[in-house]
Short mmCIF file of C-alpha atoms (C1' of nucleotides) in Angstrom, two decimals:
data_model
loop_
_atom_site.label_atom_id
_atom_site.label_comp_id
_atom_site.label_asym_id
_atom_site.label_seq_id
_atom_site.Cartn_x
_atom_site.Cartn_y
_atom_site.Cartn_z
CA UNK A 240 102.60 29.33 125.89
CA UNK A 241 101.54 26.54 123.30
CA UNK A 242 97.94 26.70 121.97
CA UNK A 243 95.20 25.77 124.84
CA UNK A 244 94.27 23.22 121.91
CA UNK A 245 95.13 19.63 119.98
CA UNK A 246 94.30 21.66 116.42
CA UNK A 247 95.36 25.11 114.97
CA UNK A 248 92.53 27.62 114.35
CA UNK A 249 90.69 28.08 110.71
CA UNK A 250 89.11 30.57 109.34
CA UNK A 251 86.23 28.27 108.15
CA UNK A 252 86.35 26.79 112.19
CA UNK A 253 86.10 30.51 113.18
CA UNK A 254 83.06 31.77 110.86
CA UNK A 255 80.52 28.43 111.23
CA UNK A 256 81.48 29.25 115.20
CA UNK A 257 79.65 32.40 114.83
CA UNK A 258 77.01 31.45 112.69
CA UNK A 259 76.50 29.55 115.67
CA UNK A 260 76.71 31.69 118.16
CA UNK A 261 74.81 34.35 115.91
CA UNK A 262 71.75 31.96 115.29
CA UNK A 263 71.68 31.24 118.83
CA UNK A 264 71.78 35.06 120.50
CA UNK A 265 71.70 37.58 117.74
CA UNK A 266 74.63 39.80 115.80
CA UNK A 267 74.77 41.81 119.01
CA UNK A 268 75.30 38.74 121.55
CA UNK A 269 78.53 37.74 119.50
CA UNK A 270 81.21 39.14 120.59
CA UNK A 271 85.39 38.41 119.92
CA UNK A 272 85.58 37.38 123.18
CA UNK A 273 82.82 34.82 123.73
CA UNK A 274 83.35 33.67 120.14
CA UNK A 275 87.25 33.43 121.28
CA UNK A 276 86.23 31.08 124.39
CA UNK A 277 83.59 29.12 122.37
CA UNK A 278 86.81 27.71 120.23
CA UNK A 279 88.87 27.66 123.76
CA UNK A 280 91.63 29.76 122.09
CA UNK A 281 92.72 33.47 123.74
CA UNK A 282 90.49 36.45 122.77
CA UNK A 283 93.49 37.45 120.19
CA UNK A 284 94.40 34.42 118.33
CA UNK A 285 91.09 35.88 116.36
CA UNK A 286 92.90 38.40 114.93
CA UNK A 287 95.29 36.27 112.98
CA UNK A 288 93.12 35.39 110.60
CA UNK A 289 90.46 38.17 110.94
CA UNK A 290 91.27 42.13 110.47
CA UNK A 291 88.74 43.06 112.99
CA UNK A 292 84.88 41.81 114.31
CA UNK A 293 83.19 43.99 110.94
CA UNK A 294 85.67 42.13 108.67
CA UNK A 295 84.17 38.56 110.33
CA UNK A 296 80.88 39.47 110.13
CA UNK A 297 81.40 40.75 106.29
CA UNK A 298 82.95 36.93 106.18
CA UNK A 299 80.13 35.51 107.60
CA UNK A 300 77.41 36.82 105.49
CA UNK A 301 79.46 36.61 102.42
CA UNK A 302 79.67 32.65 102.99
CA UNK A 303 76.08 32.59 103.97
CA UNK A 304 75.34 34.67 100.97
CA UNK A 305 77.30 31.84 98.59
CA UNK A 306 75.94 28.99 100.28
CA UNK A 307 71.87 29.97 99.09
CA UNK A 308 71.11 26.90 97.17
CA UNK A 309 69.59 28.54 93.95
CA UNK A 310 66.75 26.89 91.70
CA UNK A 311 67.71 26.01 87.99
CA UNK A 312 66.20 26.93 85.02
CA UNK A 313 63.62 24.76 84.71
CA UNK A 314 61.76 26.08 81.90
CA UNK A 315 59.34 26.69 83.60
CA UNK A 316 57.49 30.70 83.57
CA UNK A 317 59.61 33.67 84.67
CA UNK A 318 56.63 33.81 87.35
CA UNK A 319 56.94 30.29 88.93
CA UNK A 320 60.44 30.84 88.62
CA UNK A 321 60.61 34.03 90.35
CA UNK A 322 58.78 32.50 93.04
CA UNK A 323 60.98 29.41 93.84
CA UNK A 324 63.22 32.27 93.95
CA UNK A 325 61.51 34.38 96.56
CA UNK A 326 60.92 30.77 98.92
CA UNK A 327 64.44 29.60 98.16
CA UNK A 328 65.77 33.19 100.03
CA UNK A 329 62.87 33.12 102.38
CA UNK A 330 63.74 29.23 103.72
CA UNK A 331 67.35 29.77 103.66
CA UNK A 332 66.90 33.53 105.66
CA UNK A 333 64.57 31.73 108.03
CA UNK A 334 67.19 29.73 109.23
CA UNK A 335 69.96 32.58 109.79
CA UNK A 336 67.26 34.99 111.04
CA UNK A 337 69.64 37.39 112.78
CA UNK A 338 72.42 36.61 109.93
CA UNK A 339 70.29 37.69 107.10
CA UNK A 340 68.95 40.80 109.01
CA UNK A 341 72.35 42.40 109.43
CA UNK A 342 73.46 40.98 105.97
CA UNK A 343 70.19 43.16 104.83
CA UNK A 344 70.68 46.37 106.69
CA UNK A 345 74.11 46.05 105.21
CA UNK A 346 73.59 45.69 101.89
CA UNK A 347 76.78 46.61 100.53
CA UNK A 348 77.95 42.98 102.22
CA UNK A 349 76.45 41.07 99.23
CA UNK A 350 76.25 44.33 96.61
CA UNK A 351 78.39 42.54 94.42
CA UNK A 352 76.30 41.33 91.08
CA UNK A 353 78.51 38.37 90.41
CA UNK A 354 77.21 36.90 93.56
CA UNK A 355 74.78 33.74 92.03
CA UNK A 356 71.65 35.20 93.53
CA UNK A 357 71.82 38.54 91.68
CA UNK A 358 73.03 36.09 88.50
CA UNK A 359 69.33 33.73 88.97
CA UNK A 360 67.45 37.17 89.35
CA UNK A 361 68.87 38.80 85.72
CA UNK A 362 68.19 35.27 84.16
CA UNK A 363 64.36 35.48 85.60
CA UNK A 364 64.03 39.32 84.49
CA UNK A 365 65.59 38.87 81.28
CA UNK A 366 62.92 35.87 81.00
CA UNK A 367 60.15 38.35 81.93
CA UNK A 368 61.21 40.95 79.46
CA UNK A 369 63.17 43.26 81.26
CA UNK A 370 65.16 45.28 79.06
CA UNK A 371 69.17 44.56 80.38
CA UNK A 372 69.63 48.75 80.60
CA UNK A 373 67.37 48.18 83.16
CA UNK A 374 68.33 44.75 84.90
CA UNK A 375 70.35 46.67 87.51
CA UNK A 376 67.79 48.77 88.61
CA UNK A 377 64.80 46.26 88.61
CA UNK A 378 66.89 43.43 90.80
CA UNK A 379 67.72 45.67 93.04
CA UNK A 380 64.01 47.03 93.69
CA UNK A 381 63.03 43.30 94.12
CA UNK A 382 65.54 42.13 96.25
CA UNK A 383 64.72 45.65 98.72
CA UNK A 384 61.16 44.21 98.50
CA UNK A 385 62.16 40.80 99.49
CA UNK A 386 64.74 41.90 102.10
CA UNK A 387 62.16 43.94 103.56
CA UNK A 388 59.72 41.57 104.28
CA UNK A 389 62.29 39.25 105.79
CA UNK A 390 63.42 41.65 108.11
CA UNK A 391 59.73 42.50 109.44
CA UNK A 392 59.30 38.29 109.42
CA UNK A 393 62.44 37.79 111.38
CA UNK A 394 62.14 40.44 113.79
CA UNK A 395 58.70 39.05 114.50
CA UNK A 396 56.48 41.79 113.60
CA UNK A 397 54.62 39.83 111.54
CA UNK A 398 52.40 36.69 113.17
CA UNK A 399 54.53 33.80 113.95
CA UNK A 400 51.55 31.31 113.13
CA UNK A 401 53.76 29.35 110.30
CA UNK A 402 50.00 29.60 107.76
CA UNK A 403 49.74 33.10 108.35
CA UNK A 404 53.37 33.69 107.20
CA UNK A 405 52.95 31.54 104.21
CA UNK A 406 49.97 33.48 103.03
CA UNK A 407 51.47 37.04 104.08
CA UNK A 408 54.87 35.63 101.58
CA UNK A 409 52.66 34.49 98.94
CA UNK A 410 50.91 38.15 98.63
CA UNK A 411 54.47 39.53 99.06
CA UNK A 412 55.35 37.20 96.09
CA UNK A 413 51.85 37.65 94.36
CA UNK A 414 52.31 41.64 94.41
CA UNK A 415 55.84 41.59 93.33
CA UNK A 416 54.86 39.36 89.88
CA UNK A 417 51.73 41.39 89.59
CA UNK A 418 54.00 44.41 89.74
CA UNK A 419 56.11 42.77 87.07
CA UNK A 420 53.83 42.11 84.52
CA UNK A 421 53.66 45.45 83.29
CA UNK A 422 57.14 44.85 81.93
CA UNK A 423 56.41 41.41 79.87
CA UNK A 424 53.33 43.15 78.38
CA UNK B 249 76.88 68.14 143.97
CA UNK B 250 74.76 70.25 142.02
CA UNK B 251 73.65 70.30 138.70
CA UNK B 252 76.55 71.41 136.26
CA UNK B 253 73.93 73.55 134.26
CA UNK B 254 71.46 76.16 134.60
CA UNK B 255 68.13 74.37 133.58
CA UNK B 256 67.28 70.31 134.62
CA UNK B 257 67.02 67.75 131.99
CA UNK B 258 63.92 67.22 130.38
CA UNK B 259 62.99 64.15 127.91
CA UNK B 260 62.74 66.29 124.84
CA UNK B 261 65.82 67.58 125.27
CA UNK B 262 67.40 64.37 125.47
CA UNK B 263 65.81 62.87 122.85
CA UNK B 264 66.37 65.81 120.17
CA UNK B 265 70.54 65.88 121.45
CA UNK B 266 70.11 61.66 120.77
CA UNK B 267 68.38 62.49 117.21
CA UNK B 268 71.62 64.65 116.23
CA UNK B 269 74.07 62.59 117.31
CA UNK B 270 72.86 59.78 115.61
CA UNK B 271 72.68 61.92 112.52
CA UNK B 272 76.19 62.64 113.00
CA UNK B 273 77.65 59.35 113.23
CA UNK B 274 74.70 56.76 113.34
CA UNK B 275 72.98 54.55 116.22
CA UNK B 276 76.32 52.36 116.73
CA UNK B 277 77.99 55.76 117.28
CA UNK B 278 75.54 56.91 120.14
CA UNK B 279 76.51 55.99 123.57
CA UNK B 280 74.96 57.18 126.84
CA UNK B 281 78.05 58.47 127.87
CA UNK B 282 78.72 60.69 124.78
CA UNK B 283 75.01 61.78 125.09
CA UNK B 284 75.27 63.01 128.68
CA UNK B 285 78.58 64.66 127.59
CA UNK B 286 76.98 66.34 124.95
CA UNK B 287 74.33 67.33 127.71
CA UNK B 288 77.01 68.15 129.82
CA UNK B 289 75.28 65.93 132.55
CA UNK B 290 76.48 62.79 134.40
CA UNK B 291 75.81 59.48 132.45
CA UNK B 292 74.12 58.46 135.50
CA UNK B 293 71.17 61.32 135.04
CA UNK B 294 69.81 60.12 131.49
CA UNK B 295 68.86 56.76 133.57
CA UNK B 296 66.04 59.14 135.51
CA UNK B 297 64.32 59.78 132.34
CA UNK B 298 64.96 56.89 130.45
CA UNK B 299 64.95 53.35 131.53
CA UNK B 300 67.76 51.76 129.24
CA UNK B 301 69.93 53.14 125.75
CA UNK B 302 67.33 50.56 124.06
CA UNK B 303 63.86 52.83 125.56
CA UNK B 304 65.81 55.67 124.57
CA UNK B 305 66.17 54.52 120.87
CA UNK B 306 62.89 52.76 120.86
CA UNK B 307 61.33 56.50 122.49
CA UNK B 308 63.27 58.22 119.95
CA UNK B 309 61.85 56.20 117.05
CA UNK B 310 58.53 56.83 118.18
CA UNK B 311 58.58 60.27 118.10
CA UNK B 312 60.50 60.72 114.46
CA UNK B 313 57.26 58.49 113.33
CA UNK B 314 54.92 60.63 115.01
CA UNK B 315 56.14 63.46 113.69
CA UNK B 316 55.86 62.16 109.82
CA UNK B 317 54.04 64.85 108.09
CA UNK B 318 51.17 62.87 105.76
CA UNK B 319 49.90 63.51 102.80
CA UNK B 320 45.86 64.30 103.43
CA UNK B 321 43.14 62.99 101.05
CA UNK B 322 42.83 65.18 98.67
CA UNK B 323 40.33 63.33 96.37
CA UNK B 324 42.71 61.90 93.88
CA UNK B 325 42.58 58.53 92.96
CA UNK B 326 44.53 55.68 95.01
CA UNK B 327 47.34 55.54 92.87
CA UNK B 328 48.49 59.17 93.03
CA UNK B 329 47.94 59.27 97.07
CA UNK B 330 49.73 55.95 97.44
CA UNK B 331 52.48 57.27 95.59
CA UNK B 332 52.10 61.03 97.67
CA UNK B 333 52.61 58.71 100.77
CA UNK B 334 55.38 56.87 99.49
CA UNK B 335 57.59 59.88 98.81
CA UNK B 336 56.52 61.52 101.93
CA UNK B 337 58.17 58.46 103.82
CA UNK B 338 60.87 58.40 101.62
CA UNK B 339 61.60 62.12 102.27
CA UNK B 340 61.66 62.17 106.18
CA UNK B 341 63.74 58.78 105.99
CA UNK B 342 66.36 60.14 103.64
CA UNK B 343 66.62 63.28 106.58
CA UNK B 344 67.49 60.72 109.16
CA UNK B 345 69.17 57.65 107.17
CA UNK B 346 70.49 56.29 110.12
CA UNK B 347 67.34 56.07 112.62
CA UNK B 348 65.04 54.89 109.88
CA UNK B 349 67.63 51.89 109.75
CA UNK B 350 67.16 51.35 113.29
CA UNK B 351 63.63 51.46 113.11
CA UNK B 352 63.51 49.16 109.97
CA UNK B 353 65.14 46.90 111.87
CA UNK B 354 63.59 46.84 114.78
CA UNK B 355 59.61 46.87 113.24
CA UNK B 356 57.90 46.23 116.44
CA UNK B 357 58.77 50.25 117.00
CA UNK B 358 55.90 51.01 114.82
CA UNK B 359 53.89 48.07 114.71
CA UNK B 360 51.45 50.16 116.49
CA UNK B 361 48.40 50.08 113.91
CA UNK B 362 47.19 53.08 115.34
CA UNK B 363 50.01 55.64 114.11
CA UNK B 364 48.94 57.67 111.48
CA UNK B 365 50.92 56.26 108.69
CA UNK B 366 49.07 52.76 109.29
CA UNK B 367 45.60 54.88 109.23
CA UNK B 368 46.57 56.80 106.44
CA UNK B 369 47.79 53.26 104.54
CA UNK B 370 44.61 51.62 105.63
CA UNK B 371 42.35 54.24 104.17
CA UNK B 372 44.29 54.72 100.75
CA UNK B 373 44.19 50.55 100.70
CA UNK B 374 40.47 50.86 101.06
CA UNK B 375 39.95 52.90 98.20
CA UNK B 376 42.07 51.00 96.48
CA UNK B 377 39.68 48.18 97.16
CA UNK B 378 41.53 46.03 99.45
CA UNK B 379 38.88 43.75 101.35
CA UNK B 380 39.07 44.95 105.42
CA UNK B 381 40.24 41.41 106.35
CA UNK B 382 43.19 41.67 104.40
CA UNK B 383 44.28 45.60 105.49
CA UNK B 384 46.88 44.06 108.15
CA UNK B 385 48.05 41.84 106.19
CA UNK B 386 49.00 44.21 102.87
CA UNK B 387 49.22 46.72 104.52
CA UNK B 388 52.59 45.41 106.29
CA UNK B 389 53.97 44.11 103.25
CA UNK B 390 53.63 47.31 101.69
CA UNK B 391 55.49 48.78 104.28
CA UNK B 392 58.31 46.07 104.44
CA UNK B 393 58.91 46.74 100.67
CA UNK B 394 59.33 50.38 100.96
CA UNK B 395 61.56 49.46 104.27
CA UNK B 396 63.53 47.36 102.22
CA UNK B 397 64.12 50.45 99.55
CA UNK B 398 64.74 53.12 102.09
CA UNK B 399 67.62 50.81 103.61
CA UNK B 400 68.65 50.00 100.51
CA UNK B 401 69.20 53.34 99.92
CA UNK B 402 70.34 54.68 102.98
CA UNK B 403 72.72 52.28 103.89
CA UNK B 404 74.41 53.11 100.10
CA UNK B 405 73.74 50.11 98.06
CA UNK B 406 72.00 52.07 95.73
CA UNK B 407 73.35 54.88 93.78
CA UNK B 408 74.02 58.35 95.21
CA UNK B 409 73.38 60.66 92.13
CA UNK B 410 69.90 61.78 93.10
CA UNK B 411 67.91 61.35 90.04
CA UNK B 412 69.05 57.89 90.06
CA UNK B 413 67.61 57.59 93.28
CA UNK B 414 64.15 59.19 92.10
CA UNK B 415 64.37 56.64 88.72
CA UNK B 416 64.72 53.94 90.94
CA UNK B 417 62.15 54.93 93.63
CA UNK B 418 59.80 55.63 90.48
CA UNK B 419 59.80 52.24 89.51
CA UNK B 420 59.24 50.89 93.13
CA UNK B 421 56.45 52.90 93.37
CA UNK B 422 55.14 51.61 89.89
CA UNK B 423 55.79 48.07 90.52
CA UNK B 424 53.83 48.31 93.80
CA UNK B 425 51.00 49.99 92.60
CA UNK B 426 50.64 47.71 89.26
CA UNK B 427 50.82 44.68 91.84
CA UNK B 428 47.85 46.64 93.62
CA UNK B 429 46.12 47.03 90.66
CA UNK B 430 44.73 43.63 90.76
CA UNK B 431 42.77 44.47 93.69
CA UNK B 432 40.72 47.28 92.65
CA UNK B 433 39.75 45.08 89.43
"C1'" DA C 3 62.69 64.45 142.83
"C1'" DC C 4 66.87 64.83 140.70
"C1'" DC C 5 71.68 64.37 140.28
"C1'" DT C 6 76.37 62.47 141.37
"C1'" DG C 7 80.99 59.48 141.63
"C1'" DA C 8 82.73 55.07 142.22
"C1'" DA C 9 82.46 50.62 140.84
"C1'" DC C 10 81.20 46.25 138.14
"C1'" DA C 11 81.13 43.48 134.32
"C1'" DC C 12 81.74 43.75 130.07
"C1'" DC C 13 83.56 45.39 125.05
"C1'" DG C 14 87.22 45.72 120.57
"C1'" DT C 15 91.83 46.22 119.75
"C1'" DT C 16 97.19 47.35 120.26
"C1'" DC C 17 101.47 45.89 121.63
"C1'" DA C 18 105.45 43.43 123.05
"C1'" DA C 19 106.70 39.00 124.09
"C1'" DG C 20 106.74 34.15 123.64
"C1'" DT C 21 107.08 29.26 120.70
"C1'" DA D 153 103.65 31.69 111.38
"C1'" DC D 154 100.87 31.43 115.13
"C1'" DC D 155 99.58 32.28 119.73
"C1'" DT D 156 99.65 34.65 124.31
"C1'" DG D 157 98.85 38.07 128.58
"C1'" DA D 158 98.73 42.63 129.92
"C1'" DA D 159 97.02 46.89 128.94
"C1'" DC D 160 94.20 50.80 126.81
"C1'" DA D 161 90.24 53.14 125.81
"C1'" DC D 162 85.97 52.50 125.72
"C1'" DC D 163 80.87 50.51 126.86
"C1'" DG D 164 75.85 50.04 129.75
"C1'" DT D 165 74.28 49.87 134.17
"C1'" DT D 166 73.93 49.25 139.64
"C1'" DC D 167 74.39 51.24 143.89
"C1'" DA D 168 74.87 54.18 147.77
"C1'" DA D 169 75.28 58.79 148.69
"C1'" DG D 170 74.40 63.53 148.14
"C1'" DT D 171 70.99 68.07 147.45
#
DNA sequence: ACCTGAACACCGTTCAAGT
DNA sequence: ACCTGAACACCGTTCAAGT
């Protein structure tokens, strides 16, 4: 039987399918199946171009993860640029809510230091006076932070009046550079 | 048909079998019908004590934060007992990775300001002179960072050699309490 | 009140077969 | 190379029936 349609399947076809999907029910309302009928092609047509549904989803948050438009040195203070920082992941998680809270409570999906994100955070600490021993260490503390309050923001614990979640951020943010200081002393 | 063992189900018991297996082999490796095996009880019978698999997770949550042993106030300054709390969390999480990374993700579990760790967080916040107005509000950030660390950790992003876990929990705990330390100014 | 088996509507994935 | 249907080994949960 010939292919239920005009064009062959693509990877890139399959993964912004289930962003879609994901954005619109949640990691655990996508399944191979209704992702497989969404692109009107049989449940295991998938699994030519995908090992298995982990392997997508590792896909999936690794293009989301690429995709993060970063801000560029500006010159500007490691402090102003640490927060442009903070509300560039903030906007762009805020738009993949359930995406970026799986990608976060499976961190080893974007451990990889190369990525540009953890490459914009050594540039900012080095700027702040973080000795590079310790550059490691110190992103990885502030992107838990960060990751953290995302995850209680997107799973709605905190208040979903738009205000109140800009001034909960900005202490996040606040806290965080306070926190830093110490280090540019 | 009778029961297939000696004593009936109770709650506790169900809930302390869930707690291991998810120990074992994490959340996504609990099923109802491995737990009633492991009961050696029809799936069926969990569903008279518990209304879905997501009560049961969201019940056994509840208890593993009730049961958090804190830290009481023993006088020192706000620093050292913020830092006694943080490690007391950080202690019964790394003891069951795998259900604090439910509950991280899931916050409204313990958005329940009247558990003892947000009492305990509220008072220690106080004397750290954090104006009452503004308890909710830092006092969930606080939390969400040392969420984010605890998955961090738990789900293996961060190292495994345990004094490079302590190192990098230190400087969490330092960063937070420096960004604190504009408060009590 | 508590427990049961059969059944329903789903899953992810393997396999052998088709073009 | 790419796609397919049938099948396997699982899920959570409903329901009617048992004690």
């Amino acid at each position: 039987m010939s292919a239920r349609r005009g064009t062959p399947l693509t990877i890139e076809e399959i993964c912004s399918t289930a962003v879609r999907l994901i954005d619109e029910s949640g990691v655990e309302g996508l399944s191979m199946r209704k992702l497989a009928a969404e692109l009107d092609v049989n449940p295991m047509s998938l699994y030519h171009h995908v090992e298995s549904k982990e392997a997508l989803l590792g896909l999936v948050c690794a293009t989301a993860a690429e995709r993060m438009h970063m801000p560029p040195d500006d010159g500007s203070p490691w402090q102003e640029q640490l927060k442009a920082l903070g509300l560039a992941y903030h906007r762009h998680a805020l738009e993949h809510p359930a995406l970026w809270g799986y990608l976060h409570t499976h961190p080893q999906l974007i451990s990889d230091h190369r990525l540009a994100i953890w490459q914009t955070l050594y540039r900012i600490l080095r700027l702040a006076g973080v000795p590079e021993s310790e550059l490691p260490r110190t992103s990885e503390i502030l992107n838990a932070f960060v990751a953290g309050v995302i995850v209680a923001e997107t799973q709605g614990r905190l208040s979903d009046d738009p205000e109140e979640i800009d001034r909960t951020f900005d202490l996040a943010v606040h806290l965080i550079i306070n926190g830093m200081v110490s280090f540019s002393a």
